[in-house]
Coordinates of C-alpha atoms in Angstrom, one line a residue:
Chain A
M1 CA 0.0 0.0 0.0
K2 CA 2.8 2.4 0.8
S3 CA 4.3 1.9 -2.7
L4 CA 0.9 2.7 -4.2
V5 CA 0.7 5.9 -2.3
A6 CA 4.2 6.7 -3.2
V7 CA 3.4 6.3 -6.9
L8 CA 0.3 8.5 -6.6
L9 CA 2.4 11.2 -4.8
A10 CA 5.0 11.0 -7.6
V11 CA 2.4 11.3 -10.3
L12 CA 1.0 14.5 -8.7
L13 CA 4.1 16.1 -7.5
A14 CA 5.8 15.7 -10.8
P15 CA 5.6 18.9 -12.8
C16 CA 2.0 18.9 -13.8
A17 CA 0.4 22.0 -15.4
R18 CA -3.1 21.0 -14.2
A19 CA -2.2 20.2 -10.5
E20 CA -4.3 22.1 -8.0
V21 CA -3.5 22.5 -4.3
E22 CA -6.1 23.0 -1.5
A23 CA -5.0 24.0 1.9
S24 CA -7.1 24.7 5.0
L25 CA -6.7 25.4 8.7
D26 CA -9.3 24.8 11.3
L27 CA -8.7 26.3 14.8
R28 CA -11.0 25.7 17.7
L29 CA -12.1 27.2 20.9
V30 CA -13.4 24.4 23.1
D31 CA -15.5 24.2 26.2
S32 CA -16.3 20.6 27.1
N33 CA -17.4 18.6 30.2
G34 CA -16.6 15.3 28.5
R35 CA -15.3 12.3 30.3
N36 CA -11.7 11.2 29.8
S37 CA -11.6 10.9 26.0
F38 CA -11.2 7.6 24.2
L39 CA -8.1 9.3 22.6
D40 CA -6.6 9.2 26.1
G41 CA -7.6 5.7 26.9
G42 CA -10.9 6.5 28.5
L43 CA -14.5 5.8 27.7
G44 CA -15.5 9.4 27.1
K45 CA -17.3 9.8 23.8
L46 CA -16.0 13.1 22.7
R47 CA -12.8 14.1 20.9
F48 CA -12.2 16.9 23.4
D49 CA -12.8 16.2 27.1
T50 CA -12.8 18.5 30.1
D51 CA -9.0 18.7 30.1
D52 CA -9.0 20.1 26.6
D53 CA -10.8 23.4 27.2
G54 CA -9.2 26.3 25.4
V55 CA -7.6 26.7 21.9
Q56 CA -7.1 23.5 19.9
L57 CA -6.1 22.5 16.4
G58 CA -9.2 21.3 14.6
R59 CA -7.5 20.1 11.5
A60 CA -4.8 21.3 9.1
R61 CA -5.2 19.9 5.6
L62 CA -3.3 19.9 2.3
A63 CA -4.6 18.3 -0.8
W64 CA -3.3 17.8 -4.4
R65 CA -5.6 17.2 -7.2
G66 CA -4.3 16.7 -10.8
S67 CA -4.8 15.1 -14.1
P68 CA -1.9 13.0 -15.2
G69 CA -3.5 12.9 -18.7
G70 CA -6.4 11.5 -20.7
N71 CA -9.4 10.9 -18.5
W72 CA -7.3 10.1 -15.4
H73 CA -7.6 12.2 -12.2
A74 CA -5.5 11.8 -9.1
N75 CA -6.1 13.0 -5.6
V76 CA -4.0 12.9 -2.4
D77 CA -5.3 14.3 0.9
V78 CA -3.0 14.9 3.8
S79 CA -4.2 16.1 7.3
A80 CA -3.0 16.7 10.8
W81 CA -5.4 16.6 13.7
S82 CA -3.0 16.5 16.7
L83 CA 0.7 16.5 17.4
D84 CA 0.1 13.7 19.8
D85 CA -0.9 11.3 17.0
H86 CA 1.3 8.4 15.9
N87 CA 2.0 10.3 12.7
A88 CA 1.3 14.0 13.2
I89 CA 0.8 14.4 9.4
D90 CA -0.6 11.6 7.4
V91 CA -2.6 10.6 4.3
T92 CA -6.4 10.1 4.6
E93 CA -7.1 9.4 1.0
A94 CA -5.0 8.8 -2.2
W95 CA -6.5 7.6 -5.4
L96 CA -6.4 7.5 -9.1
E97 CA -9.7 7.7 -11.0
W98 CA -10.5 6.9 -14.6
R99 CA -13.5 9.0 -15.5
P100 CA -14.2 9.3 -19.2
V101 CA -16.4 12.2 -20.4
P102 CA -19.9 10.8 -21.1
T103 CA -21.1 10.6 -24.6
S104 CA -24.5 9.3 -23.6
P105 CA -26.5 9.1 -20.4
W106 CA -24.4 6.1 -19.4
R107 CA -21.2 6.9 -17.5
S108 CA -18.7 4.7 -15.7
N109 CA -15.7 5.3 -13.6
L110 CA -12.9 3.2 -12.0
K111 CA -11.1 4.2 -8.8
I112 CA -7.9 2.7 -7.6
G113 CA -6.2 3.6 -4.3
A114 CA -7.5 4.4 -0.8
F115 CA -10.8 6.2 -0.5
Y116 CA -14.1 6.3 1.4
P117 CA -16.9 3.8 0.6
P118 CA -19.9 5.8 -0.6
I119 CA -21.9 5.8 2.6
S120 CA -22.0 9.3 4.0
L121 CA -24.6 11.8 2.8
E122 CA -23.2 14.4 5.3
H123 CA -19.6 14.7 4.0
R124 CA -20.1 16.8 0.8
A125 CA -17.2 19.2 1.2
S126 CA -13.7 18.5 -0.1
G127 CA -11.4 16.4 2.1
W128 CA -14.4 14.3 3.2
T129 CA -15.5 17.3 5.4
N130 CA -18.9 17.7 6.9
P131 CA -20.2 21.2 6.1
Y132 CA -23.1 21.1 8.5
T133 CA -21.8 20.4 12.0
I134 CA -18.2 20.3 13.4
S135 CA -18.7 16.7 14.8
S136 CA -20.2 14.1 12.4
S137 CA -23.0 11.8 13.2
A138 CA -22.2 8.6 15.1
L139 CA -22.6 6.6 11.9
N140 CA -20.3 8.7 9.7
T141 CA -17.8 9.2 12.6
W142 CA -17.3 5.5 12.6
V143 CA -16.9 5.4 8.8
G144 CA -14.1 8.0 9.1
E145 CA -12.4 6.2 12.0
E146 CA -12.5 2.6 10.9
L147 CA -13.4 2.3 7.2
R148 CA -11.4 2.9 4.0
T149 CA -11.6 1.1 0.7
I150 CA -8.0 0.3 -0.2
G151 CA -8.4 -1.4 -3.5
V152 CA -10.5 -0.9 -6.7
A153 CA -14.1 0.3 -7.2
Y154 CA -16.1 0.4 -10.4
E155 CA -19.2 2.4 -10.8
L156 CA -21.8 2.4 -13.7
E157 CA -24.3 5.2 -13.8
H158 CA -27.3 6.2 -15.9
R159 CA -27.7 10.0 -15.7
G160 CA -31.2 10.4 -17.0
I161 CA -31.8 13.8 -15.5
A162 CA -29.2 15.4 -17.8
D163 CA -31.0 13.6 -20.6
G164 CA -34.5 15.1 -19.9
G165 CA -35.5 12.3 -17.6
Q166 CA -36.4 12.3 -13.9
W167 CA -33.9 9.8 -12.4
D168 CA -30.2 9.1 -12.1
F169 CA -29.2 5.6 -11.2
G170 CA -25.8 4.2 -10.2
A171 CA -24.3 0.9 -9.0
Q172 CA -20.8 0.4 -7.5
A173 CA -18.8 -2.7 -6.6
A174 CA -15.4 -2.6 -4.8
V175 CA -12.8 -5.2 -3.8
F176 CA -10.4 -4.1 -1.1
G177 CA -7.8 -5.2 1.4
W178 CA -6.1 -3.7 4.5
N179 CA -9.4 -3.1 6.4
D180 CA -9.2 -6.2 8.6
P181 CA -9.1 -4.5 11.9
A182 CA -12.4 -2.6 11.2
G183 CA -14.8 -3.2 14.1
V184 CA -12.2 -3.2 16.9
I185 CA -13.1 0.4 17.9
L186 CA -16.9 -0.3 18.0
A187 CA -16.4 -3.4 20.1
F188 CA -14.0 -1.8 22.7
R189 CA -15.1 1.8 22.7
G190 CA -18.4 1.9 21.0
F191 CA -19.7 4.8 18.9
S192 CA -18.5 8.4 19.2
L193 CA -19.4 11.8 17.6
N194 CA -16.3 13.6 16.4
D195 CA -14.5 15.0 13.4
R196 CA -11.4 12.9 13.3
Q197 CA -10.5 10.6 10.4
T198 CA -8.0 7.8 10.9
P199 CA -5.1 8.3 8.4
L200 CA -3.8 5.4 6.3
F201 CA -0.6 4.9 8.2
G202 CA -1.9 6.4 11.5
R203 CA -3.6 4.9 14.5
I204 CA -6.6 5.8 16.6
G205 CA -6.7 6.0 20.3
T206 CA -9.2 3.7 22.0
Y207 CA -10.4 2.6 25.4
A208 CA -7.6 0.8 27.2
Y209 CA -8.5 0.8 30.9
G210 CA -7.5 4.4 31.2
Y211 CA -4.1 4.0 29.5
R212 CA -3.3 5.7 26.2
E213 CA -3.4 3.0 23.5
Q214 CA -3.4 3.5 19.7
R215 CA -4.8 0.9 17.3
V216 CA -3.7 0.2 13.8
L217 CA -6.8 0.3 11.5
F218 CA -5.5 -0.3 8.0
S219 CA -3.7 -3.6 7.9
E220 CA -4.0 -6.8 5.9
I221 CA -4.1 -9.7 8.3
D222 CA -5.6 -12.8 6.6
N223 CA -4.9 -12.1 2.9
R224 CA -8.6 -12.4 2.1
P225 CA -10.0 -9.5 0.1
G226 CA -13.2 -7.9 1.2
Y227 CA -16.0 -6.3 -0.9
H228 CA -18.8 -3.8 -0.9
V229 CA -21.6 -3.3 -3.3
G230 CA -23.9 -0.3 -3.4
A231 CA -26.5 1.6 -5.4
Y232 CA -27.9 5.0 -5.6
A233 CA -30.9 6.8 -7.1
K234 CA -31.4 10.5 -7.5
H235 CA -34.7 12.1 -8.4
D236 CA -34.9 15.5 -10.1
S237 CA -37.0 16.7 -7.2
G238 CA -33.8 16.7 -5.1
L239 CA -34.2 13.3 -3.4
E240 CA -31.3 11.0 -3.2
L241 CA -31.3 7.4 -1.9
R242 CA -28.3 5.2 -1.2
A243 CA -27.8 1.6 -0.1
L244 CA -24.5 -0.3 0.6
H245 CA -23.6 -3.8 1.8
Y246 CA -20.0 -4.1 3.2
D247 CA -18.2 -7.3 4.2
N248 CA -14.4 -7.3 4.8
R249 CA -14.5 -11.1 4.7
A250 CA -11.9 -11.2 7.5
D251 CA -11.0 -14.6 9.1
P252 CA -11.3 -13.8 12.8
T253 CA -9.1 -16.8 13.8
V254 CA -6.0 -15.2 12.2
F255 CA -3.7 -13.1 14.5
K256 CA -1.1 -10.6 13.3
P257 CA 1.7 -10.3 15.9
G258 CA 3.0 -7.1 14.2
I259 CA 0.0 -5.1 15.2
S260 CA -1.1 -7.4 18.1
D261 CA -4.6 -7.9 16.7
Y262 CA -6.9 -10.4 15.2
A263 CA -8.7 -9.9 11.9
W264 CA -12.2 -8.6 12.7
R265 CA -14.9 -10.0 10.5
T266 CA -17.2 -7.0 10.0
R267 CA -20.3 -6.9 7.9
F268 CA -23.1 -4.3 7.7
N269 CA -25.9 -2.9 5.6
S270 CA -26.5 0.9 5.3
L271 CA -29.3 2.9 3.9
G272 CA -29.4 6.7 3.4
A273 CA -31.8 9.3 2.1
R274 CA -31.2 12.9 1.4
Y275 CA -33.4 15.7 0.2
D276 CA -32.1 19.1 -1.1
G277 CA -34.8 21.7 -1.4
P278 CA -35.2 25.4 -1.9
A279 CA -33.3 28.0 0.4
G280 CA -30.5 25.5 1.1
L281 CA -32.8 23.1 2.8
A282 CA -31.2 19.7 3.4
I283 CA -32.7 16.7 5.2
I284 CA -30.5 13.7 5.7
A285 CA -31.3 10.4 7.3
Q286 CA -29.0 7.4 7.5
W287 CA -29.1 4.0 9.1
L288 CA -26.5 1.3 9.5
K289 CA -26.6 -2.2 11.1
G290 CA -24.1 -4.9 11.3
T291 CA -21.9 -7.3 13.3
T292 CA -18.2 -7.9 14.0
D293 CA -16.4 -11.0 15.2
A294 CA -12.8 -11.5 16.5
T295 CA -10.7 -14.3 17.8
P296 CA -11.5 -18.0 17.5
D297 CA -13.9 -17.7 20.4
P298 CA -17.4 -17.3 18.9
T299 CA -18.7 -15.4 21.9
N300 CA -16.4 -12.5 20.9
H301 CA -19.3 -11.3 18.7
W302 CA -20.8 -7.8 18.7
G303 CA -23.9 -6.4 16.9
F304 CA -24.1 -2.7 16.3
E305 CA -26.8 -0.3 14.9
T306 CA -27.0 3.5 14.5
A307 CA -29.1 6.0 12.7
F308 CA -29.5 9.8 12.5
V309 CA -31.6 12.5 11.1
L310 CA -30.2 15.9 10.2
V311 CA -32.1 19.0 9.0
A312 CA -30.2 22.1 7.7
R313 CA -31.2 25.4 6.2
E314 CA -29.4 28.5 4.9
F315 CA -30.2 31.9 6.1
F316 CA -29.4 35.2 4.5
G317 CA -27.1 33.3 2.0
K318 CA -24.2 33.3 4.4
H319 CA -25.5 31.4 7.4
R320 CA -26.5 27.8 7.8
L321 CA -28.1 26.1 10.8
A322 CA -28.2 22.4 11.2
L323 CA -29.9 20.2 13.8
R324 CA -29.1 16.5 14.1
Y325 CA -30.4 13.6 16.3
D326 CA -28.3 10.5 16.7
D327 CA -29.1 7.1 18.1
F328 CA -26.7 4.2 18.6
K329 CA -26.2 0.9 20.3
V330 CA -23.6 -1.9 20.5
N331 CA -24.6 -5.3 21.9
P332 CA -22.0 -8.0 22.6
D333 CA -22.8 -11.7 22.8
P334 CA -24.7 -12.1 26.1
V335 CA -22.2 -14.7 27.4
S336 CA -19.1 -12.7 26.6
Y337 CA -17.1 -10.6 29.0
W338 CA -18.0 -7.4 27.2
K339 CA -20.9 -5.1 28.1
S340 CA -23.4 -3.3 25.9
E341 CA -23.7 0.4 25.2
K342 CA -26.5 2.6 24.0
G343 CA -26.8 6.3 23.5
H344 CA -28.2 9.3 21.7
A345 CA -27.1 12.8 20.9
L346 CA -28.4 16.1 19.9
T347 CA -26.2 18.5 17.8
L348 CA -26.8 22.0 16.8
G349 CA -24.4 23.4 14.2
W350 CA -24.0 26.9 12.8
T351 CA -21.8 28.0 9.9
W352 CA -21.1 31.6 8.8
K353 CA -19.3 32.2 5.6
L354 CA -17.7 35.5 6.5
R355 CA -16.1 36.0 3.2
E356 CA -14.1 34.1 0.6
H357 CA -11.5 31.8 2.3
V358 CA -12.9 32.6 5.9
E359 CA -15.6 30.8 7.7
L360 CA -16.8 30.6 11.3
A361 CA -18.5 27.5 12.7
G362 CA -20.1 26.8 16.0
E363 CA -21.5 23.7 17.6
W364 CA -23.4 22.7 20.7
L365 CA -23.5 19.0 21.3
Q366 CA -25.0 16.9 24.0
L367 CA -24.4 13.1 24.1
N368 CA -26.1 10.8 26.6
S369 CA -24.7 7.4 26.8
D370 CA -25.0 4.2 28.9
V371 CA -21.8 2.2 28.6
G372 CA -21.5 -1.0 30.6
N373 CA -17.7 -1.2 30.2
R374 CA -17.3 2.0 32.2
E375 CA -17.7 -0.3 35.3
E376 CA -14.1 -1.4 34.6
L377 CA -13.0 2.2 35.2
D378 CA -15.1 2.6 38.3
E379 CA -17.1 5.3 36.5
P380 CA -20.8 5.6 36.4
E381 CA -22.1 3.8 33.4
K382 CA -24.4 6.7 32.4
A383 CA -22.9 9.9 31.2
R384 CA -24.2 13.2 29.8
E385 CA -21.4 14.9 28.0
R386 CA -21.6 18.3 26.5
S387 CA -19.3 20.4 24.4
L388 CA -19.4 23.8 22.8
Q389 CA -16.9 24.5 20.0
L390 CA -16.2 27.5 17.9
A391 CA -14.1 27.0 14.8
L392 CA -12.3 29.5 12.6
R393 CA -11.7 28.0 9.2
L394 CA -9.3 29.4 6.7
T395 CA -8.9 28.0 3.2
L396 CA -6.5 28.8 0.5
Chain B
M1 CA -41.6 52.3 -63.0
R2 CA -44.6 50.5 -61.6
L3 CA -42.4 47.6 -60.4
L4 CA -40.1 50.1 -58.7
F5 CA -43.0 51.7 -56.9
H6 CA -44.2 48.3 -55.7
A7 CA -40.7 47.5 -54.3
A8 CA -40.6 50.9 -52.5
S9 CA -44.0 50.3 -50.9
L10 CA -42.9 46.9 -49.7
L11 CA -39.8 48.5 -48.1
F12 CA -42.0 51.1 -46.5
A13 CA -44.3 48.4 -45.2
S14 CA -41.5 46.3 -43.7
T15 CA -40.1 49.1 -41.7
A16 CA -43.1 51.2 -40.9
L17 CA -45.3 48.3 -39.7
A18 CA -42.9 46.8 -37.2
A19 CA -44.4 47.5 -33.8
P20 CA -43.6 46.7 -30.2
L21 CA -45.0 43.4 -28.9
E22 CA -45.6 42.3 -25.3
L23 CA -46.2 38.6 -24.9
R24 CA -47.1 37.1 -21.5
V25 CA -46.8 33.4 -20.7
V26 CA -49.2 32.3 -17.9
G27 CA -49.9 29.0 -16.3
V28 CA -53.3 27.3 -15.9
D29 CA -53.9 29.5 -12.8
G30 CA -53.4 32.7 -14.9
K31 CA -50.1 33.7 -13.1
G32 CA -47.1 34.7 -15.2
I33 CA -44.3 32.2 -15.5
A34 CA -40.8 33.7 -15.2
G35 CA -37.8 32.4 -17.0
T36 CA -39.5 30.8 -20.0
V37 CA -37.7 30.9 -23.3
V38 CA -39.9 32.3 -26.1
V39 CA -39.0 31.8 -29.8
L40 CA -40.9 33.4 -32.6
R41 CA -40.3 32.0 -36.1
S42 CA -42.0 33.4 -39.2
T43 CA -43.9 31.0 -41.3
D44 CA -42.7 32.9 -44.3
P45 CA -39.6 31.0 -45.4
A46 CA -38.3 34.0 -47.3
R47 CA -37.7 36.0 -44.2
S48 CA -34.1 35.9 -42.8
I49 CA -33.5 34.6 -39.4
A50 CA -31.4 36.2 -36.6
R51 CA -27.7 36.4 -37.4
P52 CA -25.1 34.4 -35.4
V53 CA -23.5 36.0 -32.4
E54 CA -20.4 35.5 -30.2
A55 CA -21.5 34.6 -26.7
Q56 CA -19.9 33.4 -23.5
I57 CA -20.7 31.0 -20.7
D58 CA -18.3 31.4 -17.7
Q59 CA -17.8 29.1 -14.8
V60 CA -17.9 30.9 -11.4
D61 CA -18.2 29.2 -7.9
R62 CA -18.7 25.9 -9.6
Q63 CA -21.7 27.1 -11.6
F64 CA -22.3 28.0 -15.2
V65 CA -22.9 31.7 -15.7
P66 CA -25.4 32.3 -17.3
H67 CA -27.4 29.2 -16.4
V68 CA -29.5 29.6 -19.6
L69 CA -28.3 31.1 -22.9
I70 CA -30.3 31.6 -26.2
V71 CA -28.3 32.0 -29.4
P72 CA -29.1 31.9 -33.1
T73 CA -27.8 29.0 -35.1
G74 CA -24.2 29.4 -36.2
S75 CA -23.3 31.3 -33.0
K76 CA -20.0 30.7 -31.3
I77 CA -19.9 30.3 -27.5
S78 CA -16.6 30.7 -25.6
F79 CA -16.2 28.9 -22.2
P80 CA -13.8 30.8 -19.9
N81 CA -13.3 29.3 -16.4
S82 CA -13.0 31.9 -13.7
D83 CA -12.8 29.3 -10.9
S84 CA -9.6 28.3 -9.2
V85 CA -10.4 24.6 -10.0
S86 CA -10.4 22.9 -13.3
H87 CA -13.6 22.0 -15.1
Q88 CA -14.4 19.4 -17.8
V89 CA -17.4 20.7 -19.8
Y90 CA -19.4 18.3 -21.9
S91 CA -22.7 17.8 -23.7
F92 CA -24.2 14.6 -24.9
S93 CA -27.3 16.3 -26.3
P94 CA -28.1 15.2 -29.9
T95 CA -28.2 18.9 -30.9
K96 CA -24.5 19.4 -30.1
R97 CA -22.2 16.7 -28.7
F98 CA -18.8 18.0 -27.5
D99 CA -16.4 17.9 -24.6
L100 CA -13.7 20.3 -23.5
P101 CA -10.5 18.8 -22.0
L102 CA -10.0 19.6 -18.3
Y103 CA -8.9 23.3 -18.1
R104 CA -9.1 26.5 -16.1
G105 CA -8.4 30.1 -16.7
T106 CA -9.9 32.9 -18.8
Q107 CA -7.1 33.9 -21.1
H108 CA -7.8 31.6 -24.1
P109 CA -11.1 30.1 -23.5
P110 CA -12.2 27.2 -25.7
V111 CA -14.8 28.2 -28.3
R112 CA -17.5 26.0 -29.9
E113 CA -19.9 26.7 -32.8
F114 CA -23.5 25.7 -32.4
E115 CA -24.7 24.9 -35.9
R116 CA -28.1 23.2 -35.3
A117 CA -31.3 24.4 -33.6
G118 CA -32.3 22.6 -30.4
V119 CA -31.6 22.4 -26.7
V120 CA -28.1 21.6 -25.5
T121 CA -27.6 20.5 -21.8
L122 CA -24.1 21.3 -20.5
G123 CA -22.5 19.5 -17.6
C124 CA -19.1 19.2 -15.9
N125 CA -17.6 15.7 -15.6
I126 CA -15.9 16.7 -12.3
H127 CA -18.7 18.6 -10.6
D128 CA -22.1 16.8 -11.3
N129 CA -24.1 19.7 -9.8
M130 CA -23.1 22.1 -12.5
R131 CA -25.7 22.3 -15.3
A132 CA -26.6 24.9 -18.0
Y133 CA -28.9 25.0 -21.0
V134 CA -28.1 26.5 -24.4
F135 CA -31.2 27.1 -26.6
V136 CA -30.0 27.3 -30.2
V137 CA -32.7 28.9 -32.4
D138 CA -33.3 29.5 -36.1
A139 CA -35.9 32.2 -35.6
Q140 CA -36.4 36.0 -36.0
Y141 CA -37.2 36.8 -32.4
F142 CA -36.3 35.1 -29.1
G143 CA -35.9 36.0 -25.4
R144 CA -36.9 35.1 -21.8
T145 CA -39.9 36.1 -19.7
D146 CA -39.3 38.4 -16.8
A147 CA -40.5 38.0 -13.2
N148 CA -44.1 38.7 -14.3
G149 CA -44.0 36.2 -17.1
A150 CA -43.7 39.0 -19.7
W151 CA -41.4 39.2 -22.7
K152 CA -41.2 42.5 -24.7
V153 CA -39.8 43.0 -28.2
P154 CA -39.4 46.5 -29.5
D155 CA -40.1 45.8 -33.2
V156 CA -41.9 42.8 -34.4
Q157 CA -43.2 42.7 -37.9
P158 CA -46.8 41.6 -38.2
G159 CA -47.4 38.3 -39.8
T160 CA -47.9 34.6 -39.0
Y161 CA -45.4 33.0 -36.6
T162 CA -44.7 29.7 -35.0
V163 CA -44.3 30.4 -31.3
Q164 CA -42.4 28.0 -29.1
V165 CA -42.2 28.4 -25.3
W166 CA -39.6 26.3 -23.5
H167 CA -38.9 26.1 -19.8
P168 CA -35.3 25.0 -18.9
K169 CA -36.6 23.1 -15.9
S170 CA -39.5 21.5 -17.6
R171 CA -39.8 17.8 -17.1
E172 CA -40.8 17.6 -20.8
A173 CA -38.0 17.5 -23.3
R174 CA -40.3 19.4 -25.7
P175 CA -41.6 23.0 -25.9
V176 CA -44.4 23.6 -23.3
I177 CA -46.3 25.6 -26.0
E178 CA -45.9 25.3 -29.7
Q179 CA -48.5 26.9 -31.9
Q180 CA -49.1 29.2 -34.8
L181 CA -49.8 32.8 -33.9
R182 CA -51.0 35.8 -36.0
I183 CA -49.4 39.0 -34.9
P184 CA -51.5 42.0 -35.9
A185 CA -50.0 45.3 -37.0
A186 CA -51.0 47.6 -34.0
E187 CA -48.8 47.2 -30.8
P188 CA -50.2 43.9 -29.8
Q189 CA -50.4 42.5 -26.3
L190 CA -50.8 38.7 -26.4
V191 CA -51.2 36.2 -23.6
L192 CA -50.2 32.6 -24.0
R193 CA -51.8 30.3 -21.5
L194 CA -50.5 26.8 -20.8
A195 CA -53.1 24.0 -21.4
T196 CA -51.7 21.8 -18.6
E197 CA -49.9 22.5 -15.4
L198 CA -46.1 23.0 -15.8
R199 CA -44.2 20.4 -13.9
L200 CA -40.7 21.7 -13.1
R201 CA -37.6 19.9 -12.1
A202 CA -36.3 21.0 -8.7
E203 CA -32.7 20.4 -9.7
S204 CA -30.1 20.1 -7.1
Q205 CA -30.2 23.0 -4.5
V206 CA -26.8 22.1 -3.2
P207 CA -24.9 25.4 -2.9
A208 CA -22.0 24.6 -5.1
N209 CA -19.7 27.1 -3.5
W210 CA -20.2 25.7 0.0
D211 CA -20.1 22.1 -0.7
A212 CA -17.2 21.9 -3.0
Y213 CA -15.9 18.4 -3.7

């Protein structure tokens, strides 16, 4: 995988008249009453806990986009979230795409590299950024933390709307590797609402009895490729529907000493609907349900399910308000050592486009959770965590 | 001498009789429909049609500007790109199939000639939310209705015309009105009423400049 990324970087960094660079900086002012964050080994569900109040780095991002020729496009996205990370600066996505110009309503494209599976209906801004709220939904936070398609995806679309019809349709199939640990965070920590993305060579902090521990997420453990298949439909009224089935086909009996982890067999189905209406109205609903298994012990089995609804609207052309309700649960096998969790959250987001290249964003978030594993930390199982964040976003 | 007199009177007729025209397009509820494209084509094949022009469609904040353009057949349209990102403009409409290689900048914009009459839907292969419509017309008069559904022409010659009314967001790929119309000599005010309700496409409302991808 590293060599693939190196090739992509070389393609883009070579003198290329069409290369474009995007750079952005997100600085935060944080006020949180969150429990000890999962990033510090706790079972707090927020990125910033009560020790993180004050000024923080939200994200620094640099992206290259270019066309090496013909109908090929390349993209490399590099970000930094915290100097405490395993790699302070790391790659989140790197891909080459073959996207021929359509000569009829039919269009196809082929993507090779590391990229997000087409699940999120929230992350519509460049760099897989959520333009509505600072923290993403529980569902899409998990996608950003644990999922990446490192492989090949082919998509076939029929774009009927551009041809005078009412519907666009598309279907995608992907084969991937290096996503065998997916599921470990849900099992040990559960769901979270935050804006982090795990970079390709990076790690993510997780619950470790109060100690700081970082997990490798993108590694091939059993040499069995996984797949996902999905479809979408868009109506000319502004309605968009998505469905995806994901299975990393991991063999949970295989252990990789190098990263001290088993392969996690993770499978799920996800559905999403989005409506874009007048005055910048957006209504988004997504649902995801699946299971994960690890180790030869069949009782190390977890089921998980999460859903959210988000409503957003623009005001005065420069302001946007968004309100989201999240619900989530993780249920381990009843005879296993692990305990269940459930929770819900309410998020109010505000974005103000001050002028070109400068944006302010605010967010109030309240997350109520009941996490059985908090017993291990001698903490109350129930927690009501709140955070208030103000972000200054500068883009090049 | 008699022939000369006849020719002179025809010339006089063709200039003196041209009069302003106000044409309103209304829906079944009687309310004016803004933004419709109106095309008047004389049934007299001897009359010359509008001459080709040089026009422009820019790309600003990941949107085509203008969103709708009407040009006579044979017109040339240039496509500057004022955005900081590259675009790949294409059309697979039968009226004009073309694609412009990925590019940006406004210095030497690509130019295409639109030879045939019809509707051309433009898209960008990188940014699917970008869409624009070019109406290529072989007619004497054309324009768009204002906020009240009215379209005014300062000098229409009386006669018989085929009038076509299009709506860029119509779910029908045909004109919403197509009929013959007699335009009398004295400053006429005409109302064209749609026989059935106009079903418009909502199109994506995603603000392209906010949700850039």
